[in-house]
mmCIF file of C-alpha atoms in Angstrom:
data_model
loop_
_atom_site.group_PDB
_atom_site.id
_atom_site.type_symbol
_atom_site.label_atom_id
_atom_site.label_comp_id
_atom_site.label_asym_id
_atom_site.label_seq_id
_atom_site.Cartn_x
_atom_site.Cartn_y
_atom_site.Cartn_z
ATOM 1 C CA UNK A 77 107.427 73.389 111.264
ATOM 2 C CA UNK A 78 105.570 75.022 108.399
ATOM 3 C CA UNK A 79 102.379 76.577 109.779
ATOM 4 C CA UNK A 80 99.446 74.646 108.433
ATOM 5 C CA UNK A 81 96.266 73.961 110.540
ATOM 6 C CA UNK A 82 93.218 71.809 109.336
ATOM 7 C CA UNK A 83 89.848 71.831 110.612
ATOM 8 C CA UNK A 84 88.173 70.266 112.112
ATOM 9 C CA UNK A 85 90.445 67.319 112.788
ATOM 10 C CA UNK A 86 87.908 64.847 113.123
ATOM 11 C CA UNK A 87 84.347 64.516 111.769
ATOM 12 C CA UNK A 88 81.560 62.172 111.494
ATOM 13 C CA UNK A 89 78.739 63.004 109.056
ATOM 14 C CA UNK A 90 75.952 60.990 107.327
ATOM 15 C CA UNK A 91 75.692 60.101 103.241
ATOM 16 C CA UNK A 92 74.636 62.888 101.386
ATOM 17 C CA UNK A 93 75.287 66.074 103.679
ATOM 18 C CA UNK A 94 77.531 68.652 102.435
ATOM 19 C CA UNK A 95 81.361 68.961 104.247
ATOM 20 C CA UNK A 96 83.831 71.638 104.144
ATOM 21 C CA UNK A 97 87.423 70.944 105.700
ATOM 22 C CA UNK A 98 89.515 74.078 106.276
ATOM 23 C CA UNK A 99 93.372 74.504 105.436
ATOM 24 C CA UNK A 100 94.984 77.260 106.732
ATOM 25 C CA UNK A 101 98.632 78.778 106.438
ATOM 26 C CA UNK A 102 100.801 81.164 107.947
ATOM 27 C CA UNK A 103 103.669 80.693 105.759
ATOM 28 C CA UNK A 104 102.170 83.149 102.549
ATOM 29 C CA UNK A 105 103.241 80.151 100.039
ATOM 30 C CA UNK A 106 101.568 80.203 96.843
ATOM 31 C CA UNK A 107 100.755 76.250 96.268
ATOM 32 C CA UNK A 108 98.327 74.874 97.997
ATOM 33 C CA UNK A 109 96.858 70.886 97.994
ATOM 34 C CA UNK A 110 94.552 68.550 98.933
ATOM 35 C CA UNK A 111 95.308 64.704 99.162
ATOM 36 C CA UNK A 112 93.169 61.822 100.764
ATOM 37 C CA UNK A 113 95.113 58.958 102.226
ATOM 38 C CA UNK A 114 93.463 55.434 102.487
ATOM 39 C CA UNK A 115 94.918 52.078 103.207
ATOM 40 C CA UNK A 116 96.881 50.620 100.580
ATOM 41 C CA UNK A 117 97.007 53.394 98.097
ATOM 42 C CA UNK A 118 99.304 55.871 99.842
ATOM 43 C CA UNK A 119 98.137 59.906 99.648
ATOM 44 C CA UNK A 120 96.606 60.720 96.122
ATOM 45 C CA UNK A 121 95.974 64.201 95.114
ATOM 46 C CA UNK A 122 92.772 65.549 94.880
ATOM 47 C CA UNK A 123 92.960 69.291 93.877
ATOM 48 C CA UNK A 124 95.406 72.021 94.004
ATOM 49 C CA UNK A 125 95.865 75.897 94.019
ATOM 50 C CA UNK A 126 98.550 77.908 92.436
ATOM 51 C CA UNK A 127 97.244 81.158 93.671
ATOM 52 C CA UNK A 128 93.903 82.942 94.648
ATOM 53 C CA UNK A 129 91.123 81.607 92.541
ATOM 54 C CA UNK A 130 93.430 79.433 90.828
ATOM 55 C CA UNK A 131 92.684 75.749 90.968
ATOM 56 C CA UNK A 132 93.385 72.520 89.145
ATOM 57 C CA UNK A 133 92.196 69.049 89.599
ATOM 58 C CA UNK A 134 94.197 65.958 90.602
ATOM 59 C CA UNK A 135 93.865 62.204 90.206
ATOM 60 C CA UNK A 136 90.988 61.701 92.372
ATOM 61 C CA UNK A 137 88.490 64.448 91.788
ATOM 62 C CA UNK A 138 85.617 63.349 91.510
ATOM 63 C CA UNK A 139 82.965 64.352 94.175
ATOM 64 C CA UNK A 140 85.267 67.572 95.659
ATOM 65 C CA UNK A 141 85.289 71.042 95.242
ATOM 66 C CA UNK A 142 88.014 73.504 96.211
ATOM 67 C CA UNK A 143 88.097 77.115 96.484
ATOM 68 C CA UNK A 144 90.629 79.554 97.913
ATOM 69 C CA UNK A 145 89.626 83.497 98.209
ATOM 70 C CA UNK A 146 92.844 84.218 100.406
ATOM 71 C CA UNK A 147 96.077 83.255 100.187
ATOM 72 C CA UNK A 148 96.094 81.488 103.195
ATOM 73 C CA UNK A 149 92.857 79.654 103.150
ATOM 74 C CA UNK A 150 92.321 76.407 100.809
ATOM 75 C CA UNK A 151 88.653 74.847 101.377
ATOM 76 C CA UNK A 152 87.662 71.435 100.334
ATOM 77 C CA UNK A 153 83.882 70.575 99.698
ATOM 78 C CA UNK A 154 82.148 67.196 99.708
ATOM 79 C CA UNK A 155 79.119 68.538 98.194
ATOM 80 C CA UNK A 156 77.329 65.243 99.403
ATOM 81 C CA UNK A 157 79.419 63.105 101.094
ATOM 82 C CA UNK A 158 79.322 59.323 100.224
ATOM 83 C CA UNK A 159 80.940 56.511 102.480
ATOM 84 C CA UNK A 160 83.889 56.039 99.711
ATOM 85 C CA UNK A 161 85.026 59.761 100.794
ATOM 86 C CA UNK A 162 85.780 58.150 104.348
ATOM 87 C CA UNK A 163 89.406 58.866 104.569
ATOM 88 C CA UNK A 164 92.022 60.951 106.002
ATOM 89 C CA UNK A 165 92.392 64.211 104.292
ATOM 90 C CA UNK A 166 96.004 66.035 104.157
ATOM 91 C CA UNK A 167 96.500 69.853 103.171
ATOM 92 C CA UNK A 168 99.990 70.572 101.839
ATOM 93 C CA UNK A 169 101.762 73.941 100.751
ATOM 94 C CA UNK A 170 104.739 74.691 98.819
ATOM 95 C CA UNK A 171 106.488 78.120 97.868
ATOM 96 C CA UNK A 172 106.880 76.341 94.506
ATOM 97 C CA UNK A 173 106.570 73.582 92.037
ATOM 98 C CA UNK A 174 109.811 72.724 92.772
ATOM 99 C CA UNK A 175 109.420 73.105 96.304
ATOM 100 C CA UNK A 176 109.204 70.474 98.972
ATOM 101 C CA UNK A 177 105.342 70.265 100.126
ATOM 102 C CA UNK A 178 105.104 70.584 103.847
ATOM 103 C CA UNK A 179 101.548 68.986 105.190
ATOM 104 C CA UNK A 180 99.180 69.783 107.780
ATOM 105 C CA UNK A 181 97.811 67.675 110.570
ATOM 106 C CA UNK A 182 95.265 66.064 108.489
ATOM 107 C CA UNK A 183 91.480 65.414 109.315
ATOM 108 C CA UNK A 184 89.913 62.164 109.729
ATOM 109 C CA UNK A 185 86.579 62.063 107.896
ATOM 110 C CA UNK A 186 84.192 59.072 108.567
ATOM 111 C CA UNK A 187 80.763 59.167 106.491
ATOM 112 C CA UNK A 188 78.143 56.860 107.779
ATOM 113 C CA UNK B 176 101.988 57.709 84.097
ATOM 114 C CA UNK B 177 104.488 57.833 86.989
ATOM 115 C CA UNK B 178 104.486 54.846 89.363
ATOM 116 C CA UNK B 179 106.380 54.421 92.813
ATOM 117 C CA UNK B 180 106.901 50.992 94.281
ATOM 118 C CA UNK B 181 107.841 50.203 97.566
ATOM 119 C CA UNK B 182 108.239 46.345 97.688
ATOM 120 C CA UNK B 183 108.498 45.846 101.496
ATOM 121 C CA UNK B 184 104.940 46.346 103.237
ATOM 122 C CA UNK B 185 106.327 45.933 106.632
ATOM 123 C CA UNK B 186 110.137 45.728 107.818
ATOM 124 C CA UNK B 187 111.657 45.355 111.507
ATOM 125 C CA UNK B 188 115.014 46.140 112.629
ATOM 126 C CA UNK B 189 116.443 46.247 116.146
ATOM 127 C CA UNK B 190 117.537 49.097 117.847
ATOM 128 C CA UNK B 191 120.589 50.579 117.172
ATOM 129 C CA UNK B 192 121.226 48.796 113.697
ATOM 130 C CA UNK B 193 120.647 49.936 110.514
ATOM 131 C CA UNK B 194 117.938 49.492 107.837
ATOM 132 C CA UNK B 195 117.343 49.901 104.272
ATOM 133 C CA UNK B 196 114.019 50.448 102.796
ATOM 134 C CA UNK B 197 113.498 50.269 98.979
ATOM 135 C CA UNK B 198 111.881 52.096 96.531
ATOM 136 C CA UNK B 199 111.561 51.972 92.976
ATOM 137 C CA UNK B 200 109.642 54.454 90.574
ATOM 138 C CA UNK B 201 108.899 54.460 86.624
ATOM 139 C CA UNK B 202 109.267 57.658 84.622
ATOM 140 C CA UNK B 203 110.542 59.148 81.385
ATOM 141 C CA UNK B 204 111.231 62.136 82.728
ATOM 142 C CA UNK B 205 114.891 63.308 83.176
ATOM 143 C CA UNK B 206 114.594 66.233 85.571
ATOM 144 C CA UNK B 207 112.625 65.130 88.894
ATOM 145 C CA UNK B 208 112.662 65.452 92.744
ATOM 146 C CA UNK B 209 112.121 62.287 94.859
ATOM 147 C CA UNK B 210 111.315 62.290 98.737
ATOM 148 C CA UNK B 211 111.159 60.218 101.722
ATOM 149 C CA UNK B 212 108.333 61.409 104.044
ATOM 150 C CA UNK B 213 107.706 59.530 107.684
ATOM 151 C CA UNK B 214 104.379 59.424 109.210
ATOM 152 C CA UNK B 215 104.380 58.282 112.774
ATOM 153 C CA UNK B 216 101.637 56.946 114.570
ATOM 154 C CA UNK B 217 100.747 60.752 115.388
ATOM 155 C CA UNK B 218 99.418 60.873 111.544
ATOM 156 C CA UNK B 219 101.589 63.727 110.943
ATOM 157 C CA UNK B 220 103.625 63.569 107.472
ATOM 158 C CA UNK B 221 107.257 64.580 108.073
ATOM 159 C CA UNK B 222 109.753 65.139 105.484
ATOM 160 C CA UNK B 223 112.898 62.907 106.099
ATOM 161 C CA UNK B 224 115.211 63.575 102.950
ATOM 162 C CA UNK B 225 114.873 65.163 99.713
ATOM 163 C CA UNK B 226 116.703 64.341 96.240
ATOM 164 C CA UNK B 227 117.023 66.203 93.097
ATOM 165 C CA UNK B 228 117.768 63.895 90.163
ATOM 166 C CA UNK B 229 120.332 66.079 88.608
ATOM 167 C CA UNK B 230 122.692 65.773 91.637
ATOM 168 C CA UNK B 231 124.671 62.650 91.513
ATOM 169 C CA UNK B 232 125.548 62.984 95.356
ATOM 170 C CA UNK B 233 123.311 61.335 97.422
ATOM 171 C CA UNK B 234 121.674 63.467 100.177
ATOM 172 C CA UNK B 235 122.208 62.385 103.621
ATOM 173 C CA UNK B 236 120.471 63.676 106.961
ATOM 174 C CA UNK B 237 121.734 62.928 109.998
ATOM 175 C CA UNK B 238 121.338 59.169 110.451
ATOM 176 C CA UNK B 239 119.324 59.154 107.000
ATOM 177 C CA UNK B 240 120.847 58.694 103.691
ATOM 178 C CA UNK B 241 119.866 57.690 100.400
ATOM 179 C CA UNK B 242 121.271 55.408 97.595
ATOM 180 C CA UNK B 243 120.043 57.389 94.312
ATOM 181 C CA UNK B 244 120.565 55.133 91.337
ATOM 182 C CA UNK B 245 118.986 57.147 88.166
ATOM 183 C CA UNK B 246 119.569 54.555 85.423
ATOM 184 C CA UNK B 247 118.054 51.920 87.836
ATOM 185 C CA UNK B 248 115.438 53.935 89.042
ATOM 186 C CA UNK B 249 115.838 53.263 92.469
ATOM 187 C CA UNK B 250 115.657 55.273 95.540
ATOM 188 C CA UNK B 251 116.310 53.423 98.973
ATOM 189 C CA UNK B 252 116.460 54.546 102.402
ATOM 190 C CA UNK B 253 118.865 53.800 104.962
ATOM 191 C CA UNK B 254 118.518 54.601 108.495
ATOM 192 C CA UNK B 255 121.517 54.229 110.720
ATOM 193 C CA UNK B 256 121.644 53.637 114.541
ATOM 194 C CA UNK B 257 117.728 52.713 114.598
ATOM 195 C CA UNK B 258 115.915 54.462 117.449
ATOM 196 C CA UNK B 259 112.666 53.732 118.781
ATOM 197 C CA UNK B 260 111.077 56.984 117.461
ATOM 198 C CA UNK B 261 111.910 56.165 114.006
ATOM 199 C CA UNK B 262 108.949 53.600 114.186
ATOM 200 C CA UNK B 263 106.276 54.734 111.367
ATOM 201 C CA UNK B 264 105.231 54.520 107.698
ATOM 202 C CA UNK B 265 108.065 55.388 105.569
ATOM 203 C CA UNK B 266 106.535 56.878 102.001
ATOM 204 C CA UNK B 267 108.608 57.245 98.790
ATOM 205 C CA UNK B 268 107.301 59.992 96.662
ATOM 206 C CA UNK B 269 108.264 61.590 93.248
ATOM 207 C CA UNK B 270 107.163 64.855 92.139
ATOM 208 C CA UNK B 271 107.403 65.721 88.664
ATOM 209 C CA UNK B 272 109.382 68.777 87.253
ATOM 210 C CA UNK B 273 108.214 72.191 87.318
ATOM 211 C CA UNK B 274 105.933 73.219 84.581
ATOM 212 C CA UNK B 275 104.070 69.777 84.748
ATOM 213 C CA UNK B 276 101.367 69.200 87.209
ATOM 214 C CA UNK B 277 102.648 70.293 90.486
ATOM 215 C CA UNK B 278 102.049 67.209 92.628
ATOM 216 C CA UNK B 279 103.674 64.082 94.434
ATOM 217 C CA UNK B 280 102.970 60.631 93.581
ATOM 218 C CA UNK B 281 103.573 58.556 96.402
ATOM 219 C CA UNK B 282 104.330 54.602 97.019
ATOM 220 C CA UNK B 283 102.176 52.774 99.419
ATOM 221 C CA UNK B 284 104.098 52.727 102.244
ATOM 222 C CA UNK B 285 106.602 50.545 104.036
ATOM 223 C CA UNK B 286 105.866 50.114 107.964
ATOM 224 C CA UNK B 287 108.757 49.952 109.843
ATOM 225 C CA UNK B 288 108.759 48.747 113.517
ATOM 226 C CA UNK B 289 112.140 49.557 115.640
ATOM 227 C CA UNK B 290 112.193 46.989 118.547
ATOM 228 C CA UNK B 291 114.282 47.201 121.757
#
């Protein structure tokens, strides 16, 4: 299995509070992704990174920001969490855009 | 925009039997990649199989095989000799070719139950 960890694995927070999720990889892959999974929607891309300090938006990026200061870490931040951001968040990595994406274990976030 | 459709929200199969999960997609691209991922109750997303659109030969991985029909834009997954551990959500996914925004477009999934 690819060496991908996510922290925390579960989080409950209140509306309006900031939340940061962390994805850490030990594979030295260039590309990292954040997805959210909601019932009836499959997985949808939030943001992705193609290198240190290089990021781009996905299809559901509103309300989220990301940062990548090191190859191994990709952070997802909800500046002011809303109930619509209650979801399961997955990080994924790949060596290139043509390569298979491998997923972390996911973080379940509940915003009350 | 590319879309992926899985028309079977739920399916069940008896242990040791064969089951086929359907997936269709819509794209104007000629080169792309297709995937099946499995998500068991543990929630982990696990790669099952990958197919490159330029390859005519259908991909196989042990008991898992695909029927890739490029003209029909169809990509079904066949699971032979079903096992209880195959119980999971199965997601079909489409990936644009390199040079495009690098992301997977997922279908909504098919929940497969393998019954003893």
